């Protein structure tokens, strides 16, 4: 499902080149659910954004669901992401002037019949326990409820790959645990591949597989303990 080979990525910072990622080979199997952990600055989010086609790699091969996205131009990567990848962010990114339901409706295929759209949306809101709140604005929902709406938006079209970047980072501990458990359960039910960046080891332990960036990013593995790096 996700295959990476000879991947390298650097950023320009204050006129200097800052190497961030160097990964010889790494993969995530179809329908696998993986927690990506590592110290601040180890390249977790950068790797996630490269896999999602948000930013390009400097070199190397990135294959998602059989598609070599690293070789594509930005417009083609954007179109692929819209069809094949569900993204979940730390800060939800819900449109404040739209209800929870309307935020989800935005991503649905317009060719669906109105009755089919209603049934599908109702079903998903019921699955996350928000059937009675779907006509509320984001400001009328708790942060945990907002993240559940964002999860519906990311999963409702059943994308082959779901990428979550610190999806519980702005939630309290109890809410974070329940939201992560729900995300894992939904992806398992829908048989979706899930890759989640998290700094919380307790939450990572809920995943069938944990990958530490220090084991795959050669720049971090070779770096002496205690040395600094700009956060990415």
PDB file of C-alpha atoms in Angstrom:
ATOM      1  CA  UNK A   1       0.000   0.000   0.000  1.00  0.00           C
ATOM      2  CA  UNK A   2       2.773   2.448   0.964  1.00  0.00           C
ATOM      3  CA  UNK A   3       6.305   1.805  -0.294  1.00  0.00           C
ATOM      4  CA  UNK A   4       9.294   4.116   0.062  1.00  0.00           C
ATOM      5  CA  UNK A   5      12.782   3.658  -1.385  1.00  0.00           C
ATOM      6  CA  UNK A   6      15.875   5.871  -1.317  1.00  0.00           C
ATOM      7  CA  UNK A   7      13.871   8.831   0.017  1.00  0.00           C
ATOM      8  CA  UNK A   8      15.614  12.096   0.869  1.00  0.00           C
ATOM      9  CA  UNK A   9      14.225  15.469   1.926  1.00  0.00           C
ATOM     10  CA  UNK A  10      15.882  18.717   3.006  1.00  0.00           C
ATOM     11  CA  UNK A  11      14.654  22.241   3.696  1.00  0.00           C
ATOM     12  CA  UNK A  12      16.338  25.598   3.219  1.00  0.00           C
ATOM     13  CA  UNK A  13      16.642  27.474   6.515  1.00  0.00           C
ATOM     14  CA  UNK A  14      18.385  30.846   6.806  1.00  0.00           C
ATOM     15  CA  UNK A  15      20.334  30.218   3.633  1.00  0.00           C
ATOM     16  CA  UNK A  16      21.482  26.756   4.664  1.00  0.00           C
ATOM     17  CA  UNK A  17      20.321  23.292   3.672  1.00  0.00           C
ATOM     18  CA  UNK A  18      18.839  21.327   6.571  1.00  0.00           C
ATOM     19  CA  UNK A  19      18.577  17.569   5.866  1.00  0.00           C
ATOM     20  CA  UNK A  20      15.408  16.127   7.384  1.00  0.00           C
ATOM     21  CA  UNK A  21      14.832  12.643   5.969  1.00  0.00           C
ATOM     22  CA  UNK A  22      16.936   9.841   4.562  1.00  0.00           C
ATOM     23  CA  UNK A  23      15.081   6.531   4.347  1.00  0.00           C
ATOM     24  CA  UNK A  24      16.543   3.643   2.367  1.00  0.00           C
ATOM     25  CA  UNK A  25      13.458   1.421   2.364  1.00  0.00           C
ATOM     26  CA  UNK A  26      10.191   1.279   4.302  1.00  0.00           C
ATOM     27  CA  UNK A  27       6.659   0.058   3.695  1.00  0.00           C
ATOM     28  CA  UNK A  28       3.175  -0.190   5.171  1.00  0.00           C
ATOM     29  CA  UNK A  29       1.021  -3.133   4.130  1.00  0.00           C
ATOM     30  CA  UNK A  30      -2.582  -2.787   2.892  1.00  0.00           C
ATOM     31  CA  UNK A  31      -5.109  -2.402   5.738  1.00  0.00           C
ATOM     32  CA  UNK A  32      -2.275  -2.072   8.277  1.00  0.00           C
ATOM     33  CA  UNK A  33      -2.671   0.386  11.156  1.00  0.00           C
ATOM     34  CA  UNK A  34       0.637   2.005  12.124  1.00  0.00           C
ATOM     35  CA  UNK A  35       1.650   4.561  14.764  1.00  0.00           C
ATOM     36  CA  UNK A  36       4.641   6.670  13.757  1.00  0.00           C
ATOM     37  CA  UNK A  37       6.567   7.961  16.763  1.00  0.00           C
ATOM     38  CA  UNK A  38       9.906   9.654  17.396  1.00  0.00           C
ATOM     39  CA  UNK A  39      11.521  12.695  18.995  1.00  0.00           C
ATOM     40  CA  UNK A  40      10.626  16.235  17.983  1.00  0.00           C
ATOM     41  CA  UNK A  41      12.362  17.065  14.730  1.00  0.00           C
ATOM     42  CA  UNK A  42      12.771  13.467  13.611  1.00  0.00           C
ATOM     43  CA  UNK A  43      10.749  14.048  10.438  1.00  0.00           C
ATOM     44  CA  UNK A  44       7.437  12.392  11.381  1.00  0.00           C
ATOM     45  CA  UNK A  45       5.150  15.050   9.937  1.00  0.00           C
ATOM     46  CA  UNK A  46       7.433  15.664   6.968  1.00  0.00           C
ATOM     47  CA  UNK A  47       7.243  11.983   6.055  1.00  0.00           C
ATOM     48  CA  UNK A  48       3.452  12.022   6.429  1.00  0.00           C
ATOM     49  CA  UNK A  49       3.142  15.054   4.132  1.00  0.00           C
ATOM     50  CA  UNK A  50       5.393  13.454   1.514  1.00  0.00           C
ATOM     51  CA  UNK A  51       3.285  10.279   1.580  1.00  0.00           C
ATOM     52  CA  UNK A  52       0.174  12.455   1.232  1.00  0.00           C
ATOM     53  CA  UNK A  53       1.661  14.335  -1.699  1.00  0.00           C
ATOM     54  CA  UNK A  54       1.461  17.655   0.152  1.00  0.00           C
ATOM     55  CA  UNK A  55       5.179  18.286  -0.286  1.00  0.00           C
ATOM     56  CA  UNK A  56       7.587  16.672  -2.777  1.00  0.00           C
ATOM     57  CA  UNK A  57      10.572  14.531  -1.926  1.00  0.00           C
ATOM     58  CA  UNK A  58      13.964  15.724  -3.106  1.00  0.00           C
ATOM     59  CA  UNK A  59      14.636  12.268  -4.481  1.00  0.00           C
ATOM     60  CA  UNK A  60      13.504   8.692  -4.103  1.00  0.00           C
ATOM     61  CA  UNK A  61      10.422   6.630  -4.798  1.00  0.00           C
ATOM     62  CA  UNK A  62       7.068   6.962  -3.021  1.00  0.00           C
ATOM     63  CA  UNK A  63       4.412   4.518  -4.181  1.00  0.00           C
ATOM     64  CA  UNK A  64       0.879   4.761  -2.754  1.00  0.00           C
ATOM     65  CA  UNK A  65      -1.636   2.081  -3.686  1.00  0.00           C
ATOM     66  CA  UNK A  66       0.473   1.304  -6.767  1.00  0.00           C
ATOM     67  CA  UNK A  67       0.834   4.958  -7.830  1.00  0.00           C
ATOM     68  CA  UNK A  68       4.365   6.505  -8.044  1.00  0.00           C
ATOM     69  CA  UNK A  69       3.394   9.913  -6.657  1.00  0.00           C
ATOM     70  CA  UNK A  70       6.959  11.174  -6.136  1.00  0.00           C
ATOM     71  CA  UNK A  71       7.343  11.495  -9.911  1.00  0.00           C
ATOM     72  CA  UNK A  72       4.206  13.611 -10.335  1.00  0.00           C
ATOM     73  CA  UNK A  73       3.665  17.356 -10.548  1.00  0.00           C
ATOM     74  CA  UNK A  74       1.870  19.103  -7.687  1.00  0.00           C
ATOM     75  CA  UNK A  75      -1.501  19.334  -9.481  1.00  0.00           C
ATOM     76  CA  UNK A  76      -1.555  15.589 -10.133  1.00  0.00           C
ATOM     77  CA  UNK A  77      -0.576  14.840  -6.529  1.00  0.00           C
ATOM     78  CA  UNK A  78      -3.393  17.101  -5.310  1.00  0.00           C
ATOM     79  CA  UNK A  79      -5.951  15.322  -7.479  1.00  0.00           C
ATOM     80  CA  UNK A  80      -4.713  11.931  -6.303  1.00  0.00           C
ATOM     81  CA  UNK A  81      -4.887  12.983  -2.637  1.00  0.00           C
ATOM     82  CA  UNK A  82      -8.501  14.127  -3.040  1.00  0.00           C
ATOM     83  CA  UNK A  83      -9.528  10.701  -4.334  1.00  0.00           C
ATOM     84  CA  UNK A  84      -7.261   8.277  -2.504  1.00  0.00           C
ATOM     85  CA  UNK A  85      -6.190   9.785   0.824  1.00  0.00           C
ATOM     86  CA  UNK A  86      -8.151  10.830   3.891  1.00  0.00           C
ATOM     87  CA  UNK A  87      -6.376  13.442   6.019  1.00  0.00           C
ATOM     88  CA  UNK A  88      -7.013  14.099   9.713  1.00  0.00           C
ATOM     89  CA  UNK A  89      -5.323  17.091  11.331  1.00  0.00           C
ATOM     90  CA  UNK A  90      -4.676  18.135  14.905  1.00  0.00           C
ATOM     91  CA  UNK A  91      -6.783  21.297  14.564  1.00  0.00           C
ATOM     92  CA  UNK A  92      -9.785  19.778  12.721  1.00  0.00           C
ATOM     93  CA  UNK A  93      -9.986  22.434   9.924  1.00  0.00           C
ATOM     94  CA  UNK A  94     -13.777  22.523   9.981  1.00  0.00           C
ATOM     95  CA  UNK A  95     -15.483  25.476   8.267  1.00  0.00           C
ATOM     96  CA  UNK A  96     -16.951  27.483  11.186  1.00  0.00           C
ATOM     97  CA  UNK A  97     -19.971  28.848   9.281  1.00  0.00           C
ATOM     98  CA  UNK A  98     -21.164  25.364   8.271  1.00  0.00           C
ATOM     99  CA  UNK A  99     -22.846  22.755  10.431  1.00  0.00           C
ATOM    100  CA  UNK A 100     -21.132  19.470  11.181  1.00  0.00           C
ATOM    101  CA  UNK A 101     -23.279  17.794   8.545  1.00  0.00           C
ATOM    102  CA  UNK A 102     -22.490  20.434   5.930  1.00  0.00           C
ATOM    103  CA  UNK A 103     -18.762  20.078   6.612  1.00  0.00           C
ATOM    104  CA  UNK A 104     -19.070  16.398   5.723  1.00  0.00           C
ATOM    105  CA  UNK A 105     -21.342  16.946   2.721  1.00  0.00           C
ATOM    106  CA  UNK A 106     -18.621  19.041   1.082  1.00  0.00           C
ATOM    107  CA  UNK A 107     -16.468  15.976   0.379  1.00  0.00           C
ATOM    108  CA  UNK A 108     -19.220  13.693  -0.960  1.00  0.00           C
ATOM    109  CA  UNK A 109     -19.543  12.885  -4.636  1.00  0.00           C
ATOM    110  CA  UNK A 110     -22.204  15.148  -6.093  1.00  0.00           C
ATOM    111  CA  UNK A 111     -23.535  12.328  -8.265  1.00  0.00           C
ATOM    112  CA  UNK A 112     -25.048  10.561  -5.243  1.00  0.00           C
ATOM    113  CA  UNK A 113     -28.816  10.704  -4.947  1.00  0.00           C
ATOM    114  CA  UNK A 114     -30.083  12.929  -2.084  1.00  0.00           C
ATOM    115  CA  UNK A 115     -31.600   9.938  -0.283  1.00  0.00           C
ATOM    116  CA  UNK A 116     -28.317   8.030  -0.547  1.00  0.00           C
ATOM    117  CA  UNK A 117     -26.330  11.009   0.747  1.00  0.00           C
ATOM    118  CA  UNK A 118     -28.662  11.437   3.720  1.00  0.00           C
ATOM    119  CA  UNK A 119     -28.549   7.759   4.629  1.00  0.00           C
ATOM    120  CA  UNK A 120     -24.761   7.620   4.373  1.00  0.00           C
ATOM    121  CA  UNK A 121     -24.212  10.756   6.465  1.00  0.00           C
ATOM    122  CA  UNK A 122     -26.735   9.702   9.105  1.00  0.00           C
ATOM    123  CA  UNK A 123     -25.031   6.319   9.387  1.00  0.00           C
ATOM    124  CA  UNK A 124     -21.576   7.831   9.936  1.00  0.00           C
ATOM    125  CA  UNK A 125     -22.754  10.352  12.506  1.00  0.00           C
ATOM    126  CA  UNK A 126     -24.482   7.537  14.364  1.00  0.00           C
ATOM    127  CA  UNK A 127     -21.279   5.457  14.283  1.00  0.00           C
ATOM    128  CA  UNK A 128     -19.316   8.208  16.040  1.00  0.00           C
ATOM    129  CA  UNK A 129     -22.126   9.025  18.491  1.00  0.00           C
ATOM    130  CA  UNK A 130     -23.034  12.425  17.064  1.00  0.00           C
ATOM    131  CA  UNK A 131     -26.355  11.802  15.326  1.00  0.00           C
ATOM    132  CA  UNK A 132     -28.049  14.370  17.565  1.00  0.00           C
ATOM    133  CA  UNK A 133     -25.316  16.986  16.999  1.00  0.00           C
ATOM    134  CA  UNK A 134     -24.833  16.962  13.242  1.00  0.00           C
ATOM    135  CA  UNK A 135     -26.816  20.161  12.684  1.00  0.00           C
ATOM    136  CA  UNK A 136     -24.672  22.086  15.182  1.00  0.00           C
ATOM    137  CA  UNK A 137     -21.924  24.514  14.202  1.00  0.00           C
ATOM    138  CA  UNK A 138     -18.337  23.580  15.128  1.00  0.00           C
ATOM    139  CA  UNK A 139     -18.365  26.285  17.836  1.00  0.00           C
ATOM    140  CA  UNK A 140     -21.269  24.458  19.472  1.00  0.00           C
ATOM    141  CA  UNK A 141     -19.314  21.206  19.703  1.00  0.00           C
ATOM    142  CA  UNK A 142     -16.577  20.150  22.090  1.00  0.00           C
ATOM    143  CA  UNK A 143     -13.074  19.665  20.702  1.00  0.00           C
ATOM    144  CA  UNK A 144     -13.480  15.914  20.851  1.00  0.00           C
ATOM    145  CA  UNK A 145     -16.759  16.138  18.954  1.00  0.00           C
ATOM    146  CA  UNK A 146     -15.158  18.386  16.333  1.00  0.00           C
ATOM    147  CA  UNK A 147     -12.425  15.820  15.785  1.00  0.00           C
ATOM    148  CA  UNK A 148     -15.035  13.098  15.323  1.00  0.00           C
ATOM    149  CA  UNK A 149     -16.651  15.208  12.601  1.00  0.00           C
ATOM    150  CA  UNK A 150     -13.241  15.635  10.979  1.00  0.00           C
ATOM    151  CA  UNK A 151     -12.804  11.858  11.135  1.00  0.00           C
ATOM    152  CA  UNK A 152     -16.108  11.316   9.324  1.00  0.00           C
ATOM    153  CA  UNK A 153     -15.033  13.791   6.654  1.00  0.00           C
ATOM    154  CA  UNK A 154     -11.770  11.889   6.140  1.00  0.00           C
ATOM    155  CA  UNK A 155     -13.277   8.372   6.129  1.00  0.00           C
ATOM    156  CA  UNK A 156     -16.721   8.661   4.565  1.00  0.00           C
ATOM    157  CA  UNK A 157     -15.478   8.148   0.995  1.00  0.00           C
ATOM    158  CA  UNK A 158     -13.467   5.094   2.111  1.00  0.00           C
ATOM    159  CA  UNK A 159     -10.063   6.250   0.831  1.00  0.00           C
ATOM    160  CA  UNK A 160      -7.485   3.436   0.630  1.00  0.00           C
ATOM    161  CA  UNK A 161      -5.072   5.403   2.839  1.00  0.00           C
ATOM    162  CA  UNK A 162      -5.822   7.519   5.927  1.00  0.00           C
ATOM    163  CA  UNK A 163      -3.125   9.844   7.274  1.00  0.00           C
ATOM    164  CA  UNK A 164      -3.529  11.387  10.726  1.00  0.00           C
ATOM    165  CA  UNK A 165      -1.106  14.062  11.950  1.00  0.00           C
ATOM    166  CA  UNK A 166      -1.270  14.260  15.767  1.00  0.00           C
ATOM    167  CA  UNK A 167      -5.077  13.827  15.618  1.00  0.00           C
ATOM    168  CA  UNK A 168      -5.429  13.938  19.408  1.00  0.00           C
ATOM    169  CA  UNK A 169      -2.745  16.552  20.095  1.00  0.00           C
ATOM    170  CA  UNK A 170      -5.219  19.259  21.147  1.00  0.00           C
ATOM    171  CA  UNK A 171      -7.443  16.995  23.258  1.00  0.00           C
ATOM    172  CA  UNK A 172      -7.343  16.125  26.945  1.00  0.00           C
ATOM    173  CA  UNK A 173      -5.973  12.696  27.848  1.00  0.00           C
ATOM    174  CA  UNK A 174      -9.296  10.910  28.370  1.00  0.00           C
ATOM    175  CA  UNK A 175     -10.846  12.316  25.192  1.00  0.00           C
ATOM    176  CA  UNK A 176      -7.674  11.608  23.219  1.00  0.00           C
ATOM    177  CA  UNK A 177      -7.746   7.954  24.200  1.00  0.00           C
ATOM    178  CA  UNK A 178     -11.381   7.467  23.198  1.00  0.00           C
ATOM    179  CA  UNK A 179     -10.955   9.342  19.907  1.00  0.00           C
ATOM    180  CA  UNK A 180      -7.887   7.290  18.954  1.00  0.00           C
ATOM    181  CA  UNK A 181      -9.697   4.076  19.863  1.00  0.00           C
ATOM    182  CA  UNK A 182     -12.611   5.132  17.658  1.00  0.00           C
ATOM    183  CA  UNK A 183     -10.312   6.005  14.743  1.00  0.00           C
ATOM    184  CA  UNK A 184      -8.614   2.612  14.936  1.00  0.00           C
ATOM    185  CA  UNK A 185     -11.959   0.827  15.138  1.00  0.00           C
ATOM    186  CA  UNK A 186     -13.442   2.646  12.141  1.00  0.00           C
ATOM    187  CA  UNK A 187     -10.374   2.034   9.968  1.00  0.00           C
ATOM    188  CA  UNK A 188     -10.414  -1.642  10.932  1.00  0.00           C
ATOM    189  CA  UNK A 189     -14.125  -1.931  10.104  1.00  0.00           C
ATOM    190  CA  UNK A 190     -13.643  -0.208   6.742  1.00  0.00           C
ATOM    191  CA  UNK A 191     -10.390  -2.120   6.047  1.00  0.00           C
ATOM    192  CA  UNK A 192      -8.433   1.095   5.453  1.00  0.00           C
ATOM    193  CA  UNK A 193      -4.692   1.606   5.777  1.00  0.00           C
ATOM    194  CA  UNK A 194      -3.987   4.023   8.654  1.00  0.00           C
ATOM    195  CA  UNK A 195      -0.738   5.854   9.354  1.00  0.00           C
ATOM    196  CA  UNK A 196      -0.830   8.099  12.423  1.00  0.00           C
ATOM    197  CA  UNK A 197       1.824  10.463  13.753  1.00  0.00           C
ATOM    198  CA  UNK A 198       1.691  10.752  17.534  1.00  0.00           C
ATOM    199  CA  UNK A 199       4.042  11.839  20.300  1.00  0.00           C
ATOM    200  CA  UNK A 200       2.011   9.967  22.930  1.00  0.00           C
ATOM    201  CA  UNK A 201       3.470   6.507  23.604  1.00  0.00           C
ATOM    202  CA  UNK A 202       0.373   5.450  25.542  1.00  0.00           C
ATOM    203  CA  UNK A 203      -1.824   6.147  22.512  1.00  0.00           C
ATOM    204  CA  UNK A 204       0.694   4.513  20.169  1.00  0.00           C
ATOM    205  CA  UNK A 205       0.377   1.293  22.157  1.00  0.00           C
ATOM    206  CA  UNK A 206      -3.212   0.968  20.914  1.00  0.00           C
ATOM    207  CA  UNK A 207      -1.859   0.313  17.396  1.00  0.00           C
ATOM    208  CA  UNK A 208      -0.982  -3.151  16.067  1.00  0.00           C
ATOM    209  CA  UNK A 209       2.359  -1.755  14.814  1.00  0.00           C
ATOM    210  CA  UNK A 210       4.586   1.034  16.132  1.00  0.00           C
ATOM    211  CA  UNK A 211       7.393   2.490  14.018  1.00  0.00           C
ATOM    212  CA  UNK A 212      10.014   4.779  15.552  1.00  0.00           C
ATOM    213  CA  UNK A 213      11.616   7.319  13.221  1.00  0.00           C
ATOM    214  CA  UNK A 214      14.967   6.528  14.811  1.00  0.00           C
ATOM    215  CA  UNK A 215      14.705   3.088  13.195  1.00  0.00           C
ATOM    216  CA  UNK A 216      13.973   4.252   9.637  1.00  0.00           C
ATOM    217  CA  UNK A 217      15.400   7.785   9.297  1.00  0.00           C
ATOM    218  CA  UNK A 218      19.134   7.291   8.851  1.00  0.00           C
ATOM    219  CA  UNK A 219      19.792  10.946   9.701  1.00  0.00           C
ATOM    220  CA  UNK A 220      18.319  10.445  13.168  1.00  0.00           C
ATOM    221  CA  UNK A 221      19.783   7.005  13.725  1.00  0.00           C
ATOM    222  CA  UNK A 222      23.261   8.372  13.028  1.00  0.00           C
ATOM    223  CA  UNK A 223      22.772  11.445  15.195  1.00  0.00           C
ATOM    224  CA  UNK A 224      24.399  11.417  18.684  1.00  0.00           C
ATOM    225  CA  UNK A 225      21.938  11.386  21.589  1.00  0.00           C
ATOM    226  CA  UNK A 226      21.087  14.816  22.938  1.00  0.00           C
ATOM    227  CA  UNK A 227      21.995  16.778  19.803  1.00  0.00           C
ATOM    228  CA  UNK A 228      19.450  19.324  18.604  1.00  0.00           C
ATOM    229  CA  UNK A 229      17.377  19.630  15.459  1.00  0.00           C
ATOM    230  CA  UNK A 230      14.757  22.043  14.218  1.00  0.00           C
ATOM    231  CA  UNK A 231      11.257  20.632  14.722  1.00  0.00           C
ATOM    232  CA  UNK A 232       9.421  19.433  11.621  1.00  0.00           C
TER     233      UNK A 232
END
